[in-house]
XYZ file of C-alpha atoms in Angstrom:
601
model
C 34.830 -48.850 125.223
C 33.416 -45.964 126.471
C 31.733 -45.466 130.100
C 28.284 -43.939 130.894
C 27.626 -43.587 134.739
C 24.008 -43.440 135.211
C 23.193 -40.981 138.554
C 20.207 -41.566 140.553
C 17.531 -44.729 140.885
C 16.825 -46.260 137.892
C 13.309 -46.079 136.211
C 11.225 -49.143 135.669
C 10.565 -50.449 132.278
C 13.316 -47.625 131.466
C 14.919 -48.569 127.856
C 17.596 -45.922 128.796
C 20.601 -48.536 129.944
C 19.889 -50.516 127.055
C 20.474 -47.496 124.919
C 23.666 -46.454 126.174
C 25.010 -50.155 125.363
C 23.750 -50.269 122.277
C 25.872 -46.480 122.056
C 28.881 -48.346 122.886
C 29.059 -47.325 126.721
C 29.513 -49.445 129.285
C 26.972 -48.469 132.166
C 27.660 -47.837 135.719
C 25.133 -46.722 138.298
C 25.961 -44.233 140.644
C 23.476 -43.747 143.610
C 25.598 -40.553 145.222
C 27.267 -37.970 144.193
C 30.389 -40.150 145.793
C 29.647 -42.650 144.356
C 30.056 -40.828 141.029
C 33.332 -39.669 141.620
C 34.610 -43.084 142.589
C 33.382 -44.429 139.235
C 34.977 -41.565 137.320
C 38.567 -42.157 138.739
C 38.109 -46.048 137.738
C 37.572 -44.817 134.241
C 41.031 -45.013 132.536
C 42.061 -41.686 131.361
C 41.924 -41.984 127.596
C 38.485 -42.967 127.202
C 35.383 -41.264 126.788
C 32.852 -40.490 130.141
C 29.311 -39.345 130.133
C 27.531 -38.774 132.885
C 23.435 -39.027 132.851
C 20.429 -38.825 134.802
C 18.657 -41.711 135.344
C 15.693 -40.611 134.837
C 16.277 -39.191 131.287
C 13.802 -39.672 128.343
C 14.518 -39.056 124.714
C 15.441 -40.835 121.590
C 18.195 -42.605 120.826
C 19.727 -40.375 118.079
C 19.261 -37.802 120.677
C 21.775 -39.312 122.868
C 23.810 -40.377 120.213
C 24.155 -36.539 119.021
C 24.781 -35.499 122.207
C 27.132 -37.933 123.619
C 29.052 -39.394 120.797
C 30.014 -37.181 118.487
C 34.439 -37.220 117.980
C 34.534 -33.779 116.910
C 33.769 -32.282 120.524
C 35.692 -32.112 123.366
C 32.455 -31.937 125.525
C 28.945 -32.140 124.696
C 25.613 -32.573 126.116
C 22.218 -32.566 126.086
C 19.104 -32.029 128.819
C 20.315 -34.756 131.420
C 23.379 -35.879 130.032
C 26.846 -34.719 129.586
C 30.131 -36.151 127.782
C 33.867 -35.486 127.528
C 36.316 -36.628 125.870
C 40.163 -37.232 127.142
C 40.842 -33.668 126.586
C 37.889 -32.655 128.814
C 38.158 -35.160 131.652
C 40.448 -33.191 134.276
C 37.759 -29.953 133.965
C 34.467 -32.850 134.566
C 36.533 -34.249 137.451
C 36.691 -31.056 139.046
C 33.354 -30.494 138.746
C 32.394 -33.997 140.130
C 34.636 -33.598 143.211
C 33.325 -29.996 143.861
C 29.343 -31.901 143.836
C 30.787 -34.403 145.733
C 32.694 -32.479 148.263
C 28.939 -30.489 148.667
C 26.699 -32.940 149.038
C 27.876 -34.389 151.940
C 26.979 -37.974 150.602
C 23.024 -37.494 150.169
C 21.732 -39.306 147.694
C 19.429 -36.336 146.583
C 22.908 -34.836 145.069
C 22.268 -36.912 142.321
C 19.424 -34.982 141.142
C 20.251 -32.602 138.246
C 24.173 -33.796 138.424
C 24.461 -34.441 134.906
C 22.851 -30.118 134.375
C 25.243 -29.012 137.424
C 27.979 -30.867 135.820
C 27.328 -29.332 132.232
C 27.428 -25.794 133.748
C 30.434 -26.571 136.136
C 32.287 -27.183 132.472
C 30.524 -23.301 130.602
C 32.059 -22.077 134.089
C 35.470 -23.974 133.522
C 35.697 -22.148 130.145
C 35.426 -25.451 128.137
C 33.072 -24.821 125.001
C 30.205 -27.837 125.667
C 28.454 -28.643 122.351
C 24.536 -28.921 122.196
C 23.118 -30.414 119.228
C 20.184 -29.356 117.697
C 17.501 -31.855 118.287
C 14.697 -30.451 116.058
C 11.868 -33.085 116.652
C 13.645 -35.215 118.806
C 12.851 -35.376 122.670
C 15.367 -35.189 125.410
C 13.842 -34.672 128.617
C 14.376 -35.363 132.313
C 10.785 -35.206 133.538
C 9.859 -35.304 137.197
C 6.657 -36.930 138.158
C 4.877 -39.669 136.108
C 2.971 -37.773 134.156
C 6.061 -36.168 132.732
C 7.347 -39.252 132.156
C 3.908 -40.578 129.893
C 4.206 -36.812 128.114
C 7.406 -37.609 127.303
C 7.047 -41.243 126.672
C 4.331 -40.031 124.135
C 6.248 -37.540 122.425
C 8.710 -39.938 121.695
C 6.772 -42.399 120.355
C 5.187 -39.975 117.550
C 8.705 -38.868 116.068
C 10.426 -41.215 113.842
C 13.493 -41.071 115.283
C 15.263 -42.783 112.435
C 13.441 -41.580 109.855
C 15.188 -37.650 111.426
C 18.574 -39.754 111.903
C 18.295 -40.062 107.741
C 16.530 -36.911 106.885
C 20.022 -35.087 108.949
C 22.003 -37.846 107.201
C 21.859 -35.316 103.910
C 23.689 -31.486 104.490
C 21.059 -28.941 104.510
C 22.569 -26.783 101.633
C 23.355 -28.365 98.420
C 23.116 -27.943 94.772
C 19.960 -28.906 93.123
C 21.215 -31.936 91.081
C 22.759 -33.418 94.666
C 19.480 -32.719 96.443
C 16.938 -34.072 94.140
C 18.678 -36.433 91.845
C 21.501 -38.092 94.490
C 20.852 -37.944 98.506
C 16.944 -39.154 98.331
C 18.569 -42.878 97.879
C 22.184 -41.908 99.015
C 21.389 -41.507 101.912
C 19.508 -45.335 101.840
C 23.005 -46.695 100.568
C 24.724 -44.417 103.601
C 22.599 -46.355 105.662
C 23.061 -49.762 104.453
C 26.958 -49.049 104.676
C 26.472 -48.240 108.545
C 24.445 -51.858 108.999
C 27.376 -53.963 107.697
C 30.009 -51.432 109.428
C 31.517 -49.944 106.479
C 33.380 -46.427 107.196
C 33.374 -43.124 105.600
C 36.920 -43.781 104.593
C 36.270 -47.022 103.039
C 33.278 -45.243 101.083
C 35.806 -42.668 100.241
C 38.208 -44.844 98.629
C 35.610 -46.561 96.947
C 34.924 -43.137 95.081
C 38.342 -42.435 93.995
C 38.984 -45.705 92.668
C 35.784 -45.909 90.843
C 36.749 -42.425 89.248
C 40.076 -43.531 88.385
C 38.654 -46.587 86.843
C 36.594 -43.915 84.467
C 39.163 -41.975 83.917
C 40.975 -45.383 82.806
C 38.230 -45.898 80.394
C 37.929 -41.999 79.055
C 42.011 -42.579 78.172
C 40.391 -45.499 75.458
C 39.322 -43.218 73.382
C 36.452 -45.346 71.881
C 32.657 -44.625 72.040
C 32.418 -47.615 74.870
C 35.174 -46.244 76.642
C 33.477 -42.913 77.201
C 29.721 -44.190 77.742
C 31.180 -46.135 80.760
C 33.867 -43.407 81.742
C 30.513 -41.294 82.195
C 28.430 -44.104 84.024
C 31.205 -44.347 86.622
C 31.877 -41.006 86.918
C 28.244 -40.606 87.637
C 28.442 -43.741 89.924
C 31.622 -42.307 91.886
C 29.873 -39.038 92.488
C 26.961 -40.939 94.245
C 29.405 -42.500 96.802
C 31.184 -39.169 96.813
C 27.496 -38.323 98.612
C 27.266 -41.511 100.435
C 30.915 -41.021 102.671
C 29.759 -37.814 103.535
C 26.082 -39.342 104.797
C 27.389 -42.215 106.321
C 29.826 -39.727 108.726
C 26.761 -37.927 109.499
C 24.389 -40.872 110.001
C 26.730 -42.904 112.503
C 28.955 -40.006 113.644
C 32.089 -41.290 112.131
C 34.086 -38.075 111.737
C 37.633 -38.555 111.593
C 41.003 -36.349 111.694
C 41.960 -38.971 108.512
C 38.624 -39.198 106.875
C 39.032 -35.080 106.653
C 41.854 -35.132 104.782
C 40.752 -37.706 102.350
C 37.440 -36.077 101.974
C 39.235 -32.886 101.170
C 41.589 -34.082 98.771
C 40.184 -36.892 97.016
C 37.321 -34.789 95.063
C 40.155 -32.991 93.642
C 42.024 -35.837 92.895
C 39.091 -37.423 91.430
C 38.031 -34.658 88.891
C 41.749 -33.744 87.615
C 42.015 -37.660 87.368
C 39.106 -37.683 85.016
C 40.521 -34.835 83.128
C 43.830 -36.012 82.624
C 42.008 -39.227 81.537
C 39.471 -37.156 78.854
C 42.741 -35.563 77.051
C 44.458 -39.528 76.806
C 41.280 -40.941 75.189
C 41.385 -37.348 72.949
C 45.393 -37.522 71.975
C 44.327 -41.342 71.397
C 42.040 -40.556 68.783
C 44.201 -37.427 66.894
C 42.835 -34.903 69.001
C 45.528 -32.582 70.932
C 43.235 -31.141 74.283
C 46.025 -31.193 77.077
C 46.156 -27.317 76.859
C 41.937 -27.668 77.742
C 42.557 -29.795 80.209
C 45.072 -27.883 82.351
C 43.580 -24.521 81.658
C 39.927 -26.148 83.230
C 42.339 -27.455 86.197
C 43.611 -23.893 86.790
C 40.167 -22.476 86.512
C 38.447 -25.025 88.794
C 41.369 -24.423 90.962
C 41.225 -20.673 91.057
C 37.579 -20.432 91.528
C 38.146 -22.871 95.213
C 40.706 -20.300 95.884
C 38.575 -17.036 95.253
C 35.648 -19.427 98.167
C 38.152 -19.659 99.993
C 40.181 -16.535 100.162
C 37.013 -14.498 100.330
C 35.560 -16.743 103.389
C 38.694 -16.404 105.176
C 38.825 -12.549 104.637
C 35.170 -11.938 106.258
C 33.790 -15.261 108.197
C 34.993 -13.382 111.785
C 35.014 -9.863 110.524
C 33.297 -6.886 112.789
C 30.326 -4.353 111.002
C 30.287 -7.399 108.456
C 26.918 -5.863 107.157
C 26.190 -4.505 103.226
C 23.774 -3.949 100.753
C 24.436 -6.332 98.592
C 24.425 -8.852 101.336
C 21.250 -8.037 102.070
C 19.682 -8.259 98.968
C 21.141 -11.866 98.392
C 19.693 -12.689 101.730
C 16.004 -11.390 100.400
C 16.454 -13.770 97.173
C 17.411 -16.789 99.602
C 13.612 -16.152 101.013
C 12.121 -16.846 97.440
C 12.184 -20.642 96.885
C 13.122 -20.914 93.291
C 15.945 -17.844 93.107
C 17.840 -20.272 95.682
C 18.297 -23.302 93.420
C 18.896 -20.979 89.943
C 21.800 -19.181 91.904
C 23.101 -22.649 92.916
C 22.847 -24.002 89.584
C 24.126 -21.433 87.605
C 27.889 -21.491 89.782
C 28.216 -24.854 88.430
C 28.376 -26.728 91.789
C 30.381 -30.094 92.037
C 26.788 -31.974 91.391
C 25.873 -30.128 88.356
C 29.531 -29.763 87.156
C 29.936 -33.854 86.913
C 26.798 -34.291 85.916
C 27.622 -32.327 82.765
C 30.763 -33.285 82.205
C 29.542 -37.210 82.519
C 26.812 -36.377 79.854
C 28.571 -34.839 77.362
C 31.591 -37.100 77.629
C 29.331 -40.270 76.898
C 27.346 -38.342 73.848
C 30.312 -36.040 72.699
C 34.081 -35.868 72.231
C 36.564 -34.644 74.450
C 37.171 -31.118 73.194
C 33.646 -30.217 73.245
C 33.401 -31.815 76.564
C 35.967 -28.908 77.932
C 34.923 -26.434 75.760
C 31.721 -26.752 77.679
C 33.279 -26.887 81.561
C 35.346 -24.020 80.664
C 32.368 -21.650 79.244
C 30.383 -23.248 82.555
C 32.703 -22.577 85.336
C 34.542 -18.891 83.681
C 30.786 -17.640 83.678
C 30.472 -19.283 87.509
C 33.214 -17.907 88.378
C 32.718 -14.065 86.843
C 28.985 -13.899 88.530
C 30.584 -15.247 91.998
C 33.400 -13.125 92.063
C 31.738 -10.071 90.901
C 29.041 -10.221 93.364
C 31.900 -10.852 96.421
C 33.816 -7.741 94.997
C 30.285 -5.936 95.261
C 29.777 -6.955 98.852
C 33.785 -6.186 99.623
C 33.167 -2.606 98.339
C 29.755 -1.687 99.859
C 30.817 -3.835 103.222
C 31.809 -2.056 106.576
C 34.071 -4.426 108.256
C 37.109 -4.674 110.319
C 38.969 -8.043 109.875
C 40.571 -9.265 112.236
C 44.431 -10.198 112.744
C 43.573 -14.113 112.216
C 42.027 -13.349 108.893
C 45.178 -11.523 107.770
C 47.146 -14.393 108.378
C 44.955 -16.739 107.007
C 44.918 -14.540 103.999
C 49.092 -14.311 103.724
C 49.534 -18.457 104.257
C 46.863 -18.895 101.565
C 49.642 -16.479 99.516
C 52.133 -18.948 99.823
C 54.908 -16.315 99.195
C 58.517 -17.831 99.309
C 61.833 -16.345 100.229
C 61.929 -13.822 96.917
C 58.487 -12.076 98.060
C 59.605 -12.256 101.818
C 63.026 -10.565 101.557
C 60.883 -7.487 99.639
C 58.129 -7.438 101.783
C 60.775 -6.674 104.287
C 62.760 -4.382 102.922
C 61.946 -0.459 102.498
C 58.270 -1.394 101.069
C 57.700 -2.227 104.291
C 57.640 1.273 105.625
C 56.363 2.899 102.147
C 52.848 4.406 102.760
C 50.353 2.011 101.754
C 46.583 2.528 100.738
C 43.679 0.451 101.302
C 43.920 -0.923 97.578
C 47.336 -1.320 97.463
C 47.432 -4.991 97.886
C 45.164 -6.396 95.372
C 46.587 -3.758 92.774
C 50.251 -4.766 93.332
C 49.443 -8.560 92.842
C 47.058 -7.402 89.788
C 50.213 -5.335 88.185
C 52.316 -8.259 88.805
C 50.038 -10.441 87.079
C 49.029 -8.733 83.833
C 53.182 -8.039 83.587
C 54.218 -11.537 84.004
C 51.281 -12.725 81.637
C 51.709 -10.414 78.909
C 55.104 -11.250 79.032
C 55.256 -15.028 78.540
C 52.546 -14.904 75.898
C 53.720 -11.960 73.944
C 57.640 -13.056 73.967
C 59.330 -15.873 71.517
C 59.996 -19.126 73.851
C 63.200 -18.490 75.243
C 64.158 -15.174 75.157
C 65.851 -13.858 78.287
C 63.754 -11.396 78.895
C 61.146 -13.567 80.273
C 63.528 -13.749 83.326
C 62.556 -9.575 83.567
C 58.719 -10.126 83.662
C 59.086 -12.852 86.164
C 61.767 -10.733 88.619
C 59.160 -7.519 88.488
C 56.237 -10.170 89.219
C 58.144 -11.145 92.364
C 58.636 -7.897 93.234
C 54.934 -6.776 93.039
C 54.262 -9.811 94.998
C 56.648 -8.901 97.604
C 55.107 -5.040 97.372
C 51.393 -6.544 97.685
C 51.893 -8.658 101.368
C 54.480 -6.338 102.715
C 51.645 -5.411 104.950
C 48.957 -6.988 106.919
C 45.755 -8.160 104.267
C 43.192 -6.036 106.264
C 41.612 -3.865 102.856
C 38.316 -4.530 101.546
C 39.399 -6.421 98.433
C 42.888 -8.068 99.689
C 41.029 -11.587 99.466
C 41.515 -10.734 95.660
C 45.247 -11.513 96.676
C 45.766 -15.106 96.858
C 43.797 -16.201 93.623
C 45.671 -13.354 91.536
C 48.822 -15.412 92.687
C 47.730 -18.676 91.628
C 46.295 -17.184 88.427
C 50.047 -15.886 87.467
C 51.693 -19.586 88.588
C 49.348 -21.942 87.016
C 48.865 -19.467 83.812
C 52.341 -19.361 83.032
C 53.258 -22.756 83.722
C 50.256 -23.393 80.996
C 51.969 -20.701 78.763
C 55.278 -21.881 78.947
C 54.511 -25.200 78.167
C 52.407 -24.671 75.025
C 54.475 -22.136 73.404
C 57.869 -24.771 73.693
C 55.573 -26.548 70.925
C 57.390 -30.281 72.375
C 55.526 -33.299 72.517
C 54.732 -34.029 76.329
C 55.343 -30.650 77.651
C 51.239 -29.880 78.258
C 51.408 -33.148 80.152
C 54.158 -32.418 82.189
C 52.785 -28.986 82.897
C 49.303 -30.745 83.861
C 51.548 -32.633 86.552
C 52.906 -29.693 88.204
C 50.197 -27.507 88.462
C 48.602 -30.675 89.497
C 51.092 -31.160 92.661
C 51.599 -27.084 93.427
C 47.801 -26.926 93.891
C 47.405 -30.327 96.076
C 50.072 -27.853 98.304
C 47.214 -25.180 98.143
C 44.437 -27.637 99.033
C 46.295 -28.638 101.542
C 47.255 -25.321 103.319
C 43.185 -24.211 102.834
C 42.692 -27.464 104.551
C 44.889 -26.677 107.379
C 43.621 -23.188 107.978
C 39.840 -24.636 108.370
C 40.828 -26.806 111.078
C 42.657 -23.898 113.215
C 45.662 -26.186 112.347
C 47.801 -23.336 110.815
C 49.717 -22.780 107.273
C 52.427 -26.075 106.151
C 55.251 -25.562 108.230
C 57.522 -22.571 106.710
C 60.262 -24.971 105.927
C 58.235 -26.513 103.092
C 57.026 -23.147 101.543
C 60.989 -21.987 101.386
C 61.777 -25.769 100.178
C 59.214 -25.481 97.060
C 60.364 -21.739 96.780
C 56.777 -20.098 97.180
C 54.479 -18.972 94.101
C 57.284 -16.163 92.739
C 59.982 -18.382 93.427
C 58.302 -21.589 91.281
C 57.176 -19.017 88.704
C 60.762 -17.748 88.526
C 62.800 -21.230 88.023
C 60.381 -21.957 85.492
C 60.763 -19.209 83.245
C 64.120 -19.509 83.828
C 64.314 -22.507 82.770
C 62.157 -22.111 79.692
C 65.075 -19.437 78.837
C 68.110 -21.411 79.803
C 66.964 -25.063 78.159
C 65.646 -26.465 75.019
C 61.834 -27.325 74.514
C 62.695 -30.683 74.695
C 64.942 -30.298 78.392
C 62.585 -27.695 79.297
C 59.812 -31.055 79.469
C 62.152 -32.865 80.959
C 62.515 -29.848 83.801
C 59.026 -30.065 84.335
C 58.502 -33.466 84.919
C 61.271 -33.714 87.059
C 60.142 -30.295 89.056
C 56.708 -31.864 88.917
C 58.340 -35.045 90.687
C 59.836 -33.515 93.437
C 57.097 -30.604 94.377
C 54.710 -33.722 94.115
C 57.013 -35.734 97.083
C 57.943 -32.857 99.431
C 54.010 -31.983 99.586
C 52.721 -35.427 99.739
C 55.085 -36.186 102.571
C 54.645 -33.895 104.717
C 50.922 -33.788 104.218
C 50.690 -37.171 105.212
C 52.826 -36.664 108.205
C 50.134 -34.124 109.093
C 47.291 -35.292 108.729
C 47.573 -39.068 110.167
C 49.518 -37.310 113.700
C 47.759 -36.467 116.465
C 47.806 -32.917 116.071
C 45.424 -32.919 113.365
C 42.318 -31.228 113.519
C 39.429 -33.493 114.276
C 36.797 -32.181 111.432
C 35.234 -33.590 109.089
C 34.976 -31.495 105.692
C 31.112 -31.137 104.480
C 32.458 -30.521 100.515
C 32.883 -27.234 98.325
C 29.516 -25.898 96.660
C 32.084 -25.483 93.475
């Protein structure tokens, strides 16, 4: 239960006590400002306080906004103010400074709740304000203030706004117009009966495993429905989202499962489109992990280039500025969000064409889709990188070395003499490129086996090592990070189809599959100021270089038929160490308290 102490006379026919029970807050009323501070030490520590003026008018979603919302240490809104556990020793500073000034006149009371809020800006503790848009908050002074106010509240639908914000205000086209205008009734529905976000959540993932249970049929029926449920899983995928924003729900928990599920879900499916295919004759597991590793890069390359430039100084270009133009023009907006293939459109495809076609074609489409996605999206952030003048800052550095995920190989070269070699703005991106094209060309131009593939994977660590042996500051060092998981995931793929063994593409599918729930999971982290994975588990699953090495080592060292074996097992044991200590993370209390609005890819 949380506590609302309401400062100053009450208000006849005032709905506003009412309000704050229906809010969850149990309501005090505090006549003085010492009064106020008496009620605030009988509040027990670890529960919320707000503190609002009696004489407040607004809607009810406006308080809600402003005074329940998890995510916020403090927040508040004209009249009212609320802090969580966090906050609670600043706001009883504050209330024993107004009380110690008031000298125990009532009038104190007047404007507590605004002295209060700027007592906390003072403190240095950052108080959230919603935006209210239509909505009225108010604390008018005379009666005809009051009937203004009274007025304006009654011509704004305050729960027809409470849906409208229930929907995020950029999504694809598909999401917008063919999903969230009856989502968002379903979100609502959900909130009536008390269902959470997290519920909704694992509603989603189990209906998409069930599809990707019937896609691994193989029959006509089996696909139709695999599609219909995919389709189905995507519009709760919507719903958990809505329902956080409709009722506030945002959880520490609910972000990780938000963040991790849609992945989870869609690699499901395609693991469960190449069953149904090997079912029916039809060998696709090489389609299916190489539209994993391009899904996969393509988050990375968001990601990595977000990190690089969301707090950078001078972050001003051309190009920038010309997308920003084409934003202005209603219909370039919804063709540049179609044509990256965002989640929306992306399922919606692949739901289509897996009811109406077979699984090959089904892939042969998502990969033409998303490698044309991802060349206009990249090209146009290399663009911007180039004609950009910024200075990024330390944080973004780091951010951009954890997303590297470089293990004890790259470390002990980054260290060594490289480290004081003269280094050029370009040298990190071209390091990691020359690494790449040396490792690749290796493992798909050499015979399985031959021990030379150990050479190409040795230099590749030590261009890796060259490329983050100093700070990612240069224009195009975002390029970094996905150039890393390109050379992993690629030559896991390699390796595995050129041992020609039955159940080696599988086996591959699982590994990439639990190396890039790591990456998820560190991108995850960074968002929510939460850090990198501790360094402990990096060294323990050896980094990219050091994974990339003990498989081609092992590709040279075993048969095709251990080398499977290898991979399942490494697959295993990657799968655990990650999984555990994600887990650990994300359900302790030093979790970051965000909720995760989805990836536009």
């Amino acid at each position: 239960m949380s506590t609302a102490i309401l400062t100053g006379q009450p208000v006849p026919g005032s709905s506003l006590e009412g309000d704050l029970r229906s809010l969850g807050f149990d309501v005090r009323l505090a006549g003085e400002a010492g009064d106020a501070e008496t009620l605030l030490a009988a509040v027990p520590a670890d529960q919320r306080v707000a503190v609002v003026d009696a004489r407040f008018v607004g809607h009810l979603h406006a308080l809600r906004l402003g005074l329940t919302d998890p995510r916020f240490a403090a927040s508040a809104l004209p009249g009212a103010v609320s802090v969580q556990p966090e906050a609670r020793r600043a706001l009883t500073r504050a209330v024993a400074r107004e009380s110690s000034a008031s000298g125990g006149l009532a009038v104190a009371t007047d404007n507590l709740a605004e002295r209060l809020t700027a007592a906390l800006d003072a403190d240095g503790v950052a108080v959230f304000r919603p935006e209210l848009g239509t909505l009225v908050a108010t604390v008018p002074t005379d009666p005809q203030e009051r009937n203004e106010a009274r007025q304006a509240v009654s011509a704004v639908d305050d729960e027809a706004v409470r849906l409208r914000s229930a929907v995020k205000a950029r999504d694809g086209f598909f999401t917008t117009y063919c999903i969230s205008p009856y989502s968002r009734y379903i979100a609502r529905w959900c909130a009536r009966r008390g269902l959470t976000p997290n519920q909704v959540t694992t509603a989603s993932l189990l209906t998409a495993l069930i599809a990707a249970g019937c896609a691994a049929t193989g029959t006509r029926a089996g696909f139709v429905a695999a599609g219909l449920l995919l389709l189905f899983s995507f519009v709760l995928d919507c719903t958990d989202g809505q329902l956080a924003r409709y009722s506030l729900q945002y959880s520490t928990l609910g972000a990780w499962l938000d963040a991790t599920f849609d992945r989870a879900k869609e690699y499901a499916y395609y693991a469960g489109l190449a069953l149904g295919a090997a079912r029916g004759g039809d060998d696709v597991w090489a389609l299916a992990l190489g539209a994993m590793i391009l899904q996969t890069c393509r988050h990375v390359v968001d990601f990595s280039f977000n990190e690089a430039n969301h707090d950078a100084t001078a972050n001003t270009s051309p190009t920038a500025a010309l997308s920003d133009k084409l934003d202005s023009v209603g219909w370039t907006v919804w063709v540049r969000r179609m044509i990256v293939l965002p989640i929306g459109e992306r399922w919606a495809m692949i739901a289509v064409l897996t009811a109406l076609t077979t699984p090959r074609i089904t892939f042969y489409a998502l990969l033409a889709g998303c490698a044309f996605a991802a060349t206009y999206t990249t090209a146009g952030r290399v663009l911007r990188s180039l004609t950009r003048k910024a200075r990024r800052t330390d944080r973004a550095a780091q951010a951009l070395a954890d997303l590297a995920d470089s293990g004890p190989i790259a470390e002990a070269v980054a260290s060594g003499p490289v480290r004081r070699a003269k280094a050029r703005a370009w040298s990190a991106p071209l390091w990691a490129a020359l690494g790449t094209v040396i490792l690749l060309v290796d493992v798909s131009f050499r015979p399985f086996g031959n021990w030379q593939l150990i050479v190409g994977a040795l230099v590749y660590a030590a261009c890796a090592g060259r490329a983050v042996a100093r700070p990612l500051k240069g224009p195009l060092d975002w390029l970094v990070p996905p150039l890393f998981r390109a050379a992993e995931y690629l030559t896991v793929l390699i390796l595995a189809a050129r041992s020609e063994v039955n159940g080696a593409l599988p086996a591959a599918f699982g590994l990439v599959a639990a190396v890039a729930y790591h990456h998820y999971d560190t991108v995850y982290r960074i968002r929510g100021n939460a850090g990198a994975p501790p360094h402990w588990l990096v060294r323990a699953i050896g980094g990219h270089e050091g994974r990339t090495l003990l498989v081609t080592v092992l590709a040279v060292l075993l048969t095709a038929a251990q080398f499977k074996v290898a991979l399942t097992a490494l697959a295993v044991a990657v799968a655990l160490l990650v999984l555990v200590e994600s887990i650990r993370f994300w359900v302790s209390s030093g979790a970051p308290a965000v909720h995760d609005e989805g990836e536009p890819a």
